[in-house]
Amino acid sequence: MQPAPPPGAAELLFVGNATLLIRYGELTLLTDPNFLHRGQYAYLGKGLLSRRLKEPALRVADLPPDLDAVVLSHLHGDHWDRVARRGLPRSLPIVTTPHASRRLQGLHGFSRATGLPTWHDHVLVRGGGQVRITALPGRHGPGPVDFLLPPVMGSLLEFGDPGGAVRLRLYISGDTLMFPGVHEIARLCPDIHLAVVHLGGTRLPGGLLVTMDALQGADLVSALRPRRVLPVHYDDYTVMKSPLSDFIREAERPGFPSGVLHCPRGERVTVDAAGPVEAGPARPANP
C-alpha cells in the first residue's frame, strides 16, 4: 500500500479514459470504472460499438480492497463496462444518476447504488476524512439528442475533516458538452481547486458531437476558472476525434485561467488547495 497523501491533499491515479483512483486520507474513490483491454469493444447504446485503443493502467484485481465508493457519471460502456460489472463487489456503494442507480440495482444487483438528482449530495466518512459528493448539471448531447443518451452528471467532491470546513474541492465534468448549466456551476461552486475535464470530442455517426472537444473544454475551464485542470477521456476509443494536443494548444492562449496538469495513464498526481504537490508513476495497490 502507498502512504496516505499529505493532510488536506488528494492523490489521483489516472487509470485511463475517465477512470481515476482518488485517495484523501483514508478515503478511496473510483470514478467511471473502465477496465476493458485494448482491442475490446465498448457498447455505447443504440447498436453503437467503439474499440478501445489503449490498455488501462490497472486491472480490477489491482484495486485496493477497501474502496469506499464508485462515483459514476453515467451508464455507458466506456464508463461502466462488463469487466467492472463482473469484478466489483455487489456491496460496493455507487454514487450516480437516478437512471443508472435503478439499472444497477434492478439488473445487476448493486444494492448500494445511490441515485442523486442534480444538486443533491451524499456524504462519505472514513477515519478522519470526509467527502461530500454533489451531483452537478451535465448534458451529453445537443438539443433533443440528449434524450437519446443516458442521463449524465458532473460531480463536486468536497474533501475535509468530518463535520469541518472544506479543504479541497474537485470538480469532475462527466461526459458533458458546454451548455448553460456550466455557468450555473460557476455561480454556485466558486473556488474549485481542480477540474477533471472529460474531453475527446466524441462523435457519433453523422459527426454528432457528444463530449467536449478542445475548444469546448477550454470554454468550460474559462467559465469555471479552477486553479488547475486535469484532462482525461481523450484518446482511449475510436469515437474520440479531438486529441489532447488540441486542448493543450487552447490552454496556451492568452488569458487561460488555469494551470494544466500532465498526468499520463498509469501515473499519479497529488494536489492540495494550492496546486499540485507531486507526480509520479503508479504502483498497484496489491503488487
PDB file of C-alpha atoms in Angstrom:
ATOM      1  CA  MET A   1       0.000   0.000   0.000  1.00  0.00           C
ATOM      2  CA  GLN A   2       1.204   3.502  -0.762  1.00  0.00           C
ATOM      3  CA  PRO A   3       1.366   6.030   2.085  1.00  0.00           C
ATOM      4  CA  ALA A   4      -1.611   8.323   2.551  1.00  0.00           C
ATOM      5  CA  PRO A   5      -1.438  11.722   0.830  1.00  0.00           C
ATOM      6  CA  PRO A   6      -0.379  14.694   2.970  1.00  0.00           C
ATOM      7  CA  PRO A   7      -3.139  16.205   5.154  1.00  0.00           C
ATOM      8  CA  GLY A   8      -5.537  18.260   3.054  1.00  0.00           C
ATOM      9  CA  ALA A   9      -4.293  16.764  -0.217  1.00  0.00           C
ATOM     10  CA  ALA A  10      -5.707  14.134  -2.582  1.00  0.00           C
ATOM     11  CA  GLU A  11      -3.813  11.683  -4.762  1.00  0.00           C
ATOM     12  CA  LEU A  12      -5.285  10.953  -8.194  1.00  0.00           C
ATOM     13  CA  LEU A  13      -4.081   7.946 -10.140  1.00  0.00           C
ATOM     14  CA  PHE A  14      -5.056   8.061 -13.823  1.00  0.00           C
ATOM     15  CA  VAL A  15      -6.046   4.543 -14.911  1.00  0.00           C
ATOM     16  CA  GLY A  16      -7.279   5.532 -18.380  1.00  0.00           C
ATOM     17  CA  ASN A  17     -10.292   7.005 -20.161  1.00  0.00           C
ATOM     18  CA  ALA A  18     -12.305   8.631 -17.305  1.00  0.00           C
ATOM     19  CA  THR A  19     -11.155   6.195 -14.612  1.00  0.00           C
ATOM     20  CA  LEU A  20      -9.360   7.713 -11.626  1.00  0.00           C
ATOM     21  CA  LEU A  21      -8.447   6.267  -8.256  1.00  0.00           C
ATOM     22  CA  ILE A  22      -8.726   9.135  -5.763  1.00  0.00           C
ATOM     23  CA  ARG A  23      -7.341   8.958  -2.221  1.00  0.00           C
ATOM     24  CA  TYR A  24      -7.891  11.527   0.519  1.00  0.00           C
ATOM     25  CA  GLY A  25      -6.720  10.466   3.952  1.00  0.00           C
ATOM     26  CA  GLU A  26      -8.249   7.016   4.489  1.00  0.00           C
ATOM     27  CA  LEU A  27     -10.954   7.598   1.865  1.00  0.00           C
ATOM     28  CA  THR A  28     -10.602   5.939  -1.557  1.00  0.00           C
ATOM     29  CA  LEU A  29     -12.914   6.617  -4.511  1.00  0.00           C
ATOM     30  CA  LEU A  30     -13.011   5.163  -8.009  1.00  0.00           C
ATOM     31  CA  THR A  31     -14.508   7.107 -10.913  1.00  0.00           C
ATOM     32  CA  ASP A  32     -16.174   5.725 -14.043  1.00  0.00           C
ATOM     33  CA  PRO A  33     -14.620   2.230 -13.933  1.00  0.00           C
ATOM     34  CA  ASN A  34     -13.481   1.135 -17.394  1.00  0.00           C
ATOM     35  CA  PHE A  35     -11.163  -1.892 -17.458  1.00  0.00           C
ATOM     36  CA  LEU A  36     -11.693  -3.254 -20.963  1.00  0.00           C
ATOM     37  CA  HIS A  37      -8.429  -4.234 -22.636  1.00  0.00           C
ATOM     38  CA  ARG A  38      -7.023  -2.670 -25.787  1.00  0.00           C
ATOM     39  CA  GLY A  39      -8.845  -4.098 -28.790  1.00  0.00           C
ATOM     40  CA  GLN A  40     -12.052  -4.887 -26.915  1.00  0.00           C
ATOM     41  CA  TYR A  41     -15.296  -3.117 -27.766  1.00  0.00           C
ATOM     42  CA  ALA A  42     -17.405  -0.909 -25.510  1.00  0.00           C
ATOM     43  CA  TYR A  43     -21.154  -0.773 -26.115  1.00  0.00           C
ATOM     44  CA  LEU A  44     -22.381   2.822 -26.322  1.00  0.00           C
ATOM     45  CA  GLY A  45     -26.065   2.113 -26.897  1.00  0.00           C
ATOM     46  CA  LYS A  46     -28.339   2.192 -29.955  1.00  0.00           C
ATOM     47  CA  GLY A  47     -26.198  -0.505 -31.567  1.00  0.00           C
ATOM     48  CA  LEU A  48     -23.034   1.613 -31.492  1.00  0.00           C
ATOM     49  CA  LEU A  49     -19.711  -0.010 -30.556  1.00  0.00           C
ATOM     50  CA  SER A  50     -16.290   1.560 -30.136  1.00  0.00           C
ATOM     51  CA  ARG A  51     -12.932  -0.231 -29.977  1.00  0.00           C
ATOM     52  CA  ARG A  52     -10.535   0.552 -27.138  1.00  0.00           C
ATOM     53  CA  LEU A  53      -7.168   1.812 -28.343  1.00  0.00           C
ATOM     54  CA  LYS A  54      -5.229   1.998 -25.059  1.00  0.00           C
ATOM     55  CA  GLU A  55      -4.588  -0.502 -22.272  1.00  0.00           C
ATOM     56  CA  PRO A  56      -5.787   0.577 -18.806  1.00  0.00           C
ATOM     57  CA  ALA A  57      -3.012   1.103 -16.269  1.00  0.00           C
ATOM     58  CA  LEU A  58      -4.626  -1.153 -13.640  1.00  0.00           C
ATOM     59  CA  ARG A  59      -6.818  -4.231 -13.529  1.00  0.00           C
ATOM     60  CA  VAL A  60      -9.824  -4.653 -11.277  1.00  0.00           C
ATOM     61  CA  ALA A  61      -7.674  -7.080  -9.261  1.00  0.00           C
ATOM     62  CA  ASP A  62      -5.174  -4.261  -8.626  1.00  0.00           C
ATOM     63  CA  LEU A  63      -7.735  -2.048  -6.867  1.00  0.00           C
ATOM     64  CA  PRO A  64      -7.446  -1.614  -3.103  1.00  0.00           C
ATOM     65  CA  PRO A  65      -9.818  -3.919  -1.208  1.00  0.00           C
ATOM     66  CA  ASP A  66     -11.227  -1.094   0.909  1.00  0.00           C
ATOM     67  CA  LEU A  67     -12.771   1.119  -1.775  1.00  0.00           C
ATOM     68  CA  ASP A  68     -15.309   3.457  -0.210  1.00  0.00           C
ATOM     69  CA  ALA A  69     -17.392   4.133  -3.325  1.00  0.00           C
ATOM     70  CA  VAL A  70     -17.574   4.480  -7.081  1.00  0.00           C
ATOM     71  CA  VAL A  71     -18.547   7.872  -8.490  1.00  0.00           C
ATOM     72  CA  LEU A  72     -20.235   7.051 -11.798  1.00  0.00           C
ATOM     73  CA  SER A  73     -21.139   9.878 -14.172  1.00  0.00           C
ATOM     74  CA  HIS A  74     -23.475   7.805 -16.352  1.00  0.00           C
ATOM     75  CA  LEU A  75     -24.165   4.343 -17.683  1.00  0.00           C
ATOM     76  CA  HIS A  76     -22.198   3.990 -20.906  1.00  0.00           C
ATOM     77  CA  GLY A  77     -19.943   1.065 -21.810  1.00  0.00           C
ATOM     78  CA  ASP A  78     -16.759   3.154 -21.697  1.00  0.00           C
ATOM     79  CA  HIS A  79     -17.562   4.347 -18.148  1.00  0.00           C
ATOM     80  CA  TRP A  80     -19.123   1.227 -16.652  1.00  0.00           C
ATOM     81  CA  ASP A  81     -18.079  -1.862 -18.579  1.00  0.00           C
ATOM     82  CA  ARG A  82     -18.660  -5.579 -18.311  1.00  0.00           C
ATOM     83  CA  VAL A  83     -15.299  -6.077 -16.569  1.00  0.00           C
ATOM     84  CA  ALA A  84     -16.261  -3.646 -13.797  1.00  0.00           C
ATOM     85  CA  ARG A  85     -19.740  -5.143 -13.536  1.00  0.00           C
ATOM     86  CA  ARG A  86     -18.337  -8.647 -13.058  1.00  0.00           C
ATOM     87  CA  GLY A  87     -15.317  -7.756 -10.942  1.00  0.00           C
ATOM     88  CA  LEU A  88     -16.517  -5.145  -8.451  1.00  0.00           C
ATOM     89  CA  PRO A  89     -18.254  -6.283  -5.248  1.00  0.00           C
ATOM     90  CA  ARG A  90     -22.051  -6.085  -5.360  1.00  0.00           C
ATOM     91  CA  SER A  91     -21.936  -4.445  -1.916  1.00  0.00           C
ATOM     92  CA  LEU A  92     -19.772  -1.532  -3.102  1.00  0.00           C
ATOM     93  CA  PRO A  93     -21.505   1.874  -2.780  1.00  0.00           C
ATOM     94  CA  ILE A  94     -22.021   3.608  -6.119  1.00  0.00           C
ATOM     95  CA  VAL A  95     -22.970   7.283  -6.317  1.00  0.00           C
ATOM     96  CA  THR A  96     -24.520   8.039  -9.691  1.00  0.00           C
ATOM     97  CA  THR A  97     -27.567   9.317 -11.546  1.00  0.00           C
ATOM     98  CA  PRO A  98     -31.074   8.087 -10.610  1.00  0.00           C
ATOM     99  CA  HIS A  99     -31.307   6.379 -14.031  1.00  0.00           C
ATOM    100  CA  ALA A 100     -28.053   4.463 -13.520  1.00  0.00           C
ATOM    101  CA  SER A 101     -28.850   3.555  -9.915  1.00  0.00           C
ATOM    102  CA  ARG A 102     -32.172   1.960 -10.888  1.00  0.00           C
ATOM    103  CA  ARG A 103     -30.487  -0.170 -13.538  1.00  0.00           C
ATOM    104  CA  LEU A 104     -27.552  -1.117 -11.328  1.00  0.00           C
ATOM    105  CA  GLN A 105     -29.849  -2.206  -8.509  1.00  0.00           C
ATOM    106  CA  GLY A 106     -32.533  -3.867 -10.602  1.00  0.00           C
ATOM    107  CA  LEU A 107     -30.469  -5.545 -13.337  1.00  0.00           C
ATOM    108  CA  HIS A 108     -27.025  -6.066 -11.850  1.00  0.00           C
ATOM    109  CA  GLY A 109     -27.568  -6.458  -8.107  1.00  0.00           C
ATOM    110  CA  PHE A 110     -25.554  -3.473  -6.874  1.00  0.00           C
ATOM    111  CA  SER A 111     -27.816  -2.898  -3.906  1.00  0.00           C
ATOM    112  CA  ARG A 112     -25.974   0.178  -2.601  1.00  0.00           C
ATOM    113  CA  ALA A 113     -26.224   2.245  -5.781  1.00  0.00           C
ATOM    114  CA  THR A 114     -27.444   5.709  -4.798  1.00  0.00           C
ATOM    115  CA  GLY A 115     -29.071   7.963  -7.396  1.00  0.00           C
ATOM    116  CA  LEU A 116     -28.515  11.679  -6.876  1.00  0.00           C
ATOM    117  CA  PRO A 117     -30.807  14.199  -8.589  1.00  0.00           C
ATOM    118  CA  THR A 118     -28.986  17.327  -9.724  1.00  0.00           C
ATOM    119  CA  TRP A 119     -27.753  19.459  -6.796  1.00  0.00           C
ATOM    120  CA  HIS A 120     -28.400  16.679  -4.265  1.00  0.00           C
ATOM    121  CA  ASP A 121     -25.468  15.310  -2.268  1.00  0.00           C
ATOM    122  CA  HIS A 122     -24.185  12.245  -0.448  1.00  0.00           C
ATOM    123  CA  VAL A 123     -21.591  12.220   2.340  1.00  0.00           C
ATOM    124  CA  LEU A 124     -18.973   9.531   2.987  1.00  0.00           C
ATOM    125  CA  VAL A 125     -16.744   9.386   6.068  1.00  0.00           C
ATOM    126  CA  ARG A 126     -13.782   7.164   6.846  1.00  0.00           C
ATOM    127  CA  GLY A 127     -11.413   7.783   9.736  1.00  0.00           C
ATOM    128  CA  GLY A 128     -10.508  11.451   9.812  1.00  0.00           C
ATOM    129  CA  GLY A 129     -11.649  12.162   6.245  1.00  0.00           C
ATOM    130  CA  GLN A 130     -14.963  13.178   4.739  1.00  0.00           C
ATOM    131  CA  VAL A 131     -16.157  13.786   1.190  1.00  0.00           C
ATOM    132  CA  ARG A 132     -19.428  15.376   0.153  1.00  0.00           C
ATOM    133  CA  ILE A 133     -20.396  14.318  -3.387  1.00  0.00           C
ATOM    134  CA  THR A 134     -22.826  16.696  -5.098  1.00  0.00           C
ATOM    135  CA  ALA A 135     -24.446  15.890  -8.444  1.00  0.00           C
ATOM    136  CA  LEU A 136     -23.984  18.750 -10.910  1.00  0.00           C
ATOM    137  CA  PRO A 137     -25.659  19.516 -14.255  1.00  0.00           C
ATOM    138  CA  GLY A 138     -24.416  17.779 -17.384  1.00  0.00           C
ATOM    139  CA  ARG A 139     -25.647  17.470 -20.965  1.00  0.00           C
ATOM    140  CA  HIS A 140     -24.331  14.598 -23.074  1.00  0.00           C
ATOM    141  CA  GLY A 141     -25.806  15.567 -26.432  1.00  0.00           C
ATOM    142  CA  PRO A 142     -27.030  18.660 -28.268  1.00  0.00           C
ATOM    143  CA  GLY A 143     -30.732  19.506 -28.158  1.00  0.00           C
ATOM    144  CA  PRO A 144     -33.189  16.592 -28.494  1.00  0.00           C
ATOM    145  CA  VAL A 145     -30.319  14.129 -28.980  1.00  0.00           C
ATOM    146  CA  ASP A 146     -29.610  14.401 -25.249  1.00  0.00           C
ATOM    147  CA  PHE A 147     -32.810  12.444 -24.556  1.00  0.00           C
ATOM    148  CA  LEU A 148     -31.496   9.500 -26.595  1.00  0.00           C
ATOM    149  CA  LEU A 149     -28.391   9.198 -24.402  1.00  0.00           C
ATOM    150  CA  PRO A 150     -28.215   8.054 -20.771  1.00  0.00           C
ATOM    151  CA  PRO A 151     -28.519  10.942 -18.282  1.00  0.00           C
ATOM    152  CA  VAL A 152     -25.125  12.218 -17.133  1.00  0.00           C
ATOM    153  CA  MET A 153     -23.988  14.121 -14.071  1.00  0.00           C
ATOM    154  CA  GLY A 154     -20.966  16.111 -13.150  1.00  0.00           C
ATOM    155  CA  SER A 155     -19.688  15.766  -9.586  1.00  0.00           C
ATOM    156  CA  LEU A 156     -18.351  18.155  -6.977  1.00  0.00           C
ATOM    157  CA  LEU A 157     -16.142  16.360  -4.437  1.00  0.00           C
ATOM    158  CA  GLU A 158     -15.586  18.415  -1.298  1.00  0.00           C
ATOM    159  CA  PHE A 159     -12.971  16.884   0.986  1.00  0.00           C
ATOM    160  CA  GLY A 160     -12.243  17.809   4.580  1.00  0.00           C
ATOM    161  CA  ASP A 161     -12.459  16.700   8.182  1.00  0.00           C
ATOM    162  CA  PRO A 162     -15.755  15.131   9.360  1.00  0.00           C
ATOM    163  CA  GLY A 163     -18.112  17.977  10.186  1.00  0.00           C
ATOM    164  CA  GLY A 164     -15.386  20.516   9.440  1.00  0.00           C
ATOM    165  CA  ALA A 165     -14.553  23.012   6.732  1.00  0.00           C
ATOM    166  CA  VAL A 166     -13.876  22.008   3.133  1.00  0.00           C
ATOM    167  CA  ARG A 167     -10.142  21.707   2.496  1.00  0.00           C
ATOM    168  CA  LEU A 168     -10.124  20.572  -1.133  1.00  0.00           C
ATOM    169  CA  ARG A 169     -12.722  20.995  -3.878  1.00  0.00           C
ATOM    170  CA  LEU A 170     -12.622  18.782  -7.016  1.00  0.00           C
ATOM    171  CA  TYR A 171     -14.986  19.064  -9.972  1.00  0.00           C
ATOM    172  CA  ILE A 172     -15.444  16.128 -12.377  1.00  0.00           C
ATOM    173  CA  SER A 173     -17.246  17.164 -15.540  1.00  0.00           C
ATOM    174  CA  GLY A 174     -18.615  13.818 -16.704  1.00  0.00           C
ATOM    175  CA  ASP A 175     -19.400  13.452 -20.416  1.00  0.00           C
ATOM    176  CA  THR A 176     -20.941  16.870 -20.870  1.00  0.00           C
ATOM    177  CA  LEU A 177     -20.947  19.463 -23.583  1.00  0.00           C
ATOM    178  CA  MET A 178     -20.552  23.149 -22.916  1.00  0.00           C
ATOM    179  CA  PHE A 179     -24.085  24.397 -22.129  1.00  0.00           C
ATOM    180  CA  PRO A 180     -25.778  26.981 -19.851  1.00  0.00           C
ATOM    181  CA  GLY A 181     -25.652  24.631 -16.858  1.00  0.00           C
ATOM    182  CA  VAL A 182     -21.879  25.155 -16.752  1.00  0.00           C
ATOM    183  CA  HIS A 183     -22.434  28.818 -15.893  1.00  0.00           C
ATOM    184  CA  GLU A 184     -24.801  27.740 -13.124  1.00  0.00           C
ATOM    185  CA  ILE A 185     -21.992  25.571 -11.726  1.00  0.00           C
ATOM    186  CA  ALA A 186     -19.608  28.536 -11.941  1.00  0.00           C
ATOM    187  CA  ARG A 187     -22.055  30.700  -9.968  1.00  0.00           C
ATOM    188  CA  LEU A 188     -22.851  28.154  -7.247  1.00  0.00           C
ATOM    189  CA  CYS A 189     -19.478  26.382  -6.973  1.00  0.00           C
ATOM    190  CA  PRO A 190     -16.735  29.014  -6.785  1.00  0.00           C
ATOM    191  CA  ASP A 191     -13.145  28.283  -5.854  1.00  0.00           C
ATOM    192  CA  ILE A 192     -12.684  24.887  -7.496  1.00  0.00           C
ATOM    193  CA  HIS A 193      -9.159  23.682  -6.784  1.00  0.00           C
ATOM    194  CA  LEU A 194      -9.033  21.054  -9.526  1.00  0.00           C
ATOM    195  CA  ALA A 195     -11.318  20.389 -12.502  1.00  0.00           C
ATOM    196  CA  VAL A 196     -11.160  16.931 -14.080  1.00  0.00           C
ATOM    197  CA  VAL A 197     -12.441  17.562 -17.603  1.00  0.00           C
ATOM    198  CA  HIS A 198     -13.757  14.866 -19.953  1.00  0.00           C
ATOM    199  CA  LEU A 199     -12.616  15.738 -23.470  1.00  0.00           C
ATOM    200  CA  GLY A 200     -12.092  13.710 -26.652  1.00  0.00           C
ATOM    201  CA  GLY A 201     -14.618  15.342 -28.945  1.00  0.00           C
ATOM    202  CA  THR A 202     -16.547  12.058 -29.162  1.00  0.00           C
ATOM    203  CA  ARG A 203     -18.529  11.910 -32.400  1.00  0.00           C
ATOM    204  CA  LEU A 204     -21.380   9.588 -33.265  1.00  0.00           C
ATOM    205  CA  PRO A 205     -22.238   8.524 -36.827  1.00  0.00           C
ATOM    206  CA  GLY A 206     -23.044  11.613 -38.861  1.00  0.00           C
ATOM    207  CA  GLY A 207     -20.465  13.662 -36.974  1.00  0.00           C
ATOM    208  CA  LEU A 208     -22.655  14.458 -33.954  1.00  0.00           C
ATOM    209  CA  LEU A 209     -20.530  15.780 -31.069  1.00  0.00           C
ATOM    210  CA  VAL A 210     -21.425  14.252 -27.664  1.00  0.00           C
ATOM    211  CA  THR A 211     -18.390  15.085 -25.495  1.00  0.00           C
ATOM    212  CA  MET A 212     -16.360  18.286 -25.363  1.00  0.00           C
ATOM    213  CA  ASP A 213     -13.688  18.847 -27.946  1.00  0.00           C
ATOM    214  CA  ALA A 214     -10.667  21.033 -27.196  1.00  0.00           C
ATOM    215  CA  LEU A 215     -12.485  24.316 -27.814  1.00  0.00           C
ATOM    216  CA  GLN A 216     -15.496  23.434 -25.664  1.00  0.00           C
ATOM    217  CA  GLY A 217     -13.223  22.114 -22.926  1.00  0.00           C
ATOM    218  CA  ALA A 218     -11.272  25.366 -22.904  1.00  0.00           C
ATOM    219  CA  ASP A 219     -14.528  27.336 -22.783  1.00  0.00           C
ATOM    220  CA  LEU A 220     -15.716  25.272 -19.797  1.00  0.00           C
ATOM    221  CA  VAL A 221     -12.454  25.905 -17.943  1.00  0.00           C
ATOM    222  CA  SER A 222     -12.679  29.602 -18.747  1.00  0.00           C
ATOM    223  CA  ALA A 223     -16.201  29.685 -17.287  1.00  0.00           C
ATOM    224  CA  LEU A 224     -15.357  27.764 -14.096  1.00  0.00           C
ATOM    225  CA  ARG A 225     -11.858  29.206 -13.564  1.00  0.00           C
ATOM    226  CA  PRO A 226     -10.461  26.337 -11.462  1.00  0.00           C
ATOM    227  CA  ARG A 227      -6.925  26.676 -10.153  1.00  0.00           C
ATOM    228  CA  ARG A 228      -5.817  23.556 -12.026  1.00  0.00           C
ATOM    229  CA  VAL A 229      -7.311  21.341 -14.716  1.00  0.00           C
ATOM    230  CA  LEU A 230      -6.652  17.652 -15.366  1.00  0.00           C
ATOM    231  CA  PRO A 231      -7.745  16.481 -18.844  1.00  0.00           C
ATOM    232  CA  VAL A 232      -8.996  12.892 -19.180  1.00  0.00           C
ATOM    233  CA  HIS A 233     -11.141  10.928 -21.667  1.00  0.00           C
ATOM    234  CA  TYR A 234      -9.296  11.958 -24.825  1.00  0.00           C
ATOM    235  CA  ASP A 235      -7.708   9.026 -26.714  1.00  0.00           C
ATOM    236  CA  ASP A 236      -8.950   5.667 -25.436  1.00  0.00           C
ATOM    237  CA  TYR A 237     -11.610   4.922 -28.075  1.00  0.00           C
ATOM    238  CA  THR A 238     -12.055   5.176 -31.829  1.00  0.00           C
ATOM    239  CA  VAL A 239     -15.004   7.591 -31.464  1.00  0.00           C
ATOM    240  CA  MET A 240     -12.731  10.237 -29.887  1.00  0.00           C
ATOM    241  CA  LYS A 241     -11.635  12.721 -32.532  1.00  0.00           C
ATOM    242  CA  SER A 242     -10.129  15.645 -30.573  1.00  0.00           C
ATOM    243  CA  PRO A 243      -6.627  14.818 -29.265  1.00  0.00           C
ATOM    244  CA  LEU A 244      -5.120  16.102 -26.034  1.00  0.00           C
ATOM    245  CA  SER A 245      -2.637  18.188 -28.019  1.00  0.00           C
ATOM    246  CA  ASP A 246      -5.511  20.335 -29.306  1.00  0.00           C
ATOM    247  CA  PHE A 247      -6.600  21.119 -25.747  1.00  0.00           C
ATOM    248  CA  ILE A 248      -3.026  21.941 -24.721  1.00  0.00           C
ATOM    249  CA  ARG A 249      -2.871  24.465 -27.566  1.00  0.00           C
ATOM    250  CA  GLU A 250      -6.143  26.026 -26.401  1.00  0.00           C
ATOM    251  CA  ALA A 251      -4.766  26.225 -22.858  1.00  0.00           C
ATOM    252  CA  GLU A 252      -1.776  28.182 -24.138  1.00  0.00           C
ATOM    253  CA  ARG A 253      -3.936  31.011 -25.452  1.00  0.00           C
ATOM    254  CA  PRO A 254      -3.665  34.343 -23.602  1.00  0.00           C
ATOM    255  CA  GLY A 255      -5.889  34.681 -20.554  1.00  0.00           C
ATOM    256  CA  PHE A 256      -6.446  30.978 -19.977  1.00  0.00           C
ATOM    257  CA  PRO A 257      -7.225  30.906 -16.238  1.00  0.00           C
ATOM    258  CA  SER A 258      -5.900  27.528 -15.086  1.00  0.00           C
ATOM    259  CA  GLY A 259      -2.720  25.513 -14.976  1.00  0.00           C
ATOM    260  CA  VAL A 260      -2.897  22.207 -16.844  1.00  0.00           C
ATOM    261  CA  LEU A 261      -1.682  19.084 -15.033  1.00  0.00           C
ATOM    262  CA  HIS A 262       0.056  16.491 -17.170  1.00  0.00           C
ATOM    263  CA  CYS A 263      -0.709  13.036 -15.760  1.00  0.00           C
ATOM    264  CA  PRO A 264      -0.143  10.251 -18.288  1.00  0.00           C
ATOM    265  CA  ARG A 265      -2.006   6.977 -17.962  1.00  0.00           C
ATOM    266  CA  GLY A 266      -0.540   4.930 -15.144  1.00  0.00           C
ATOM    267  CA  GLU A 267       0.850   7.908 -13.249  1.00  0.00           C
ATOM    268  CA  ARG A 268      -0.462   9.859 -10.299  1.00  0.00           C
ATOM    269  CA  VAL A 269      -0.633  13.462  -9.181  1.00  0.00           C
ATOM    270  CA  THR A 270      -1.116  14.723  -5.643  1.00  0.00           C
ATOM    271  CA  VAL A 271      -2.938  18.048  -5.294  1.00  0.00           C
ATOM    272  CA  ASP A 272      -3.930  20.334  -2.459  1.00  0.00           C
ATOM    273  CA  ALA A 273      -5.782  23.636  -2.388  1.00  0.00           C
ATOM    274  CA  ALA A 274      -2.665  25.491  -3.500  1.00  0.00           C
ATOM    275  CA  GLY A 275      -1.887  23.310  -6.525  1.00  0.00           C
ATOM    276  CA  PRO A 276      -0.033  20.110  -7.435  1.00  0.00           C
ATOM    277  CA  VAL A 277       2.278  18.615  -4.828  1.00  0.00           C
ATOM    278  CA  GLU A 278       3.935  15.804  -6.761  1.00  0.00           C
ATOM    279  CA  ALA A 279       3.519  13.473  -9.693  1.00  0.00           C
ATOM    280  CA  GLY A 280       4.947  10.053 -10.380  1.00  0.00           C
ATOM    281  CA  PRO A 281       4.333   6.555 -11.732  1.00  0.00           C
ATOM    282  CA  ALA A 282       1.506   4.492 -10.349  1.00  0.00           C
ATOM    283  CA  ARG A 283       2.060   1.359  -8.348  1.00  0.00           C
ATOM    284  CA  PRO A 284      -0.618  -1.333  -7.992  1.00  0.00           C
ATOM    285  CA  ALA A 285      -2.358  -1.376  -4.638  1.00  0.00           C
ATOM    286  CA  ASN A 286      -1.785  -5.121  -4.407  1.00  0.00           C
ATOM    287  CA  PRO A 287       1.567  -5.852  -6.071  1.00  0.00           C
TER     288      PRO A 287
END
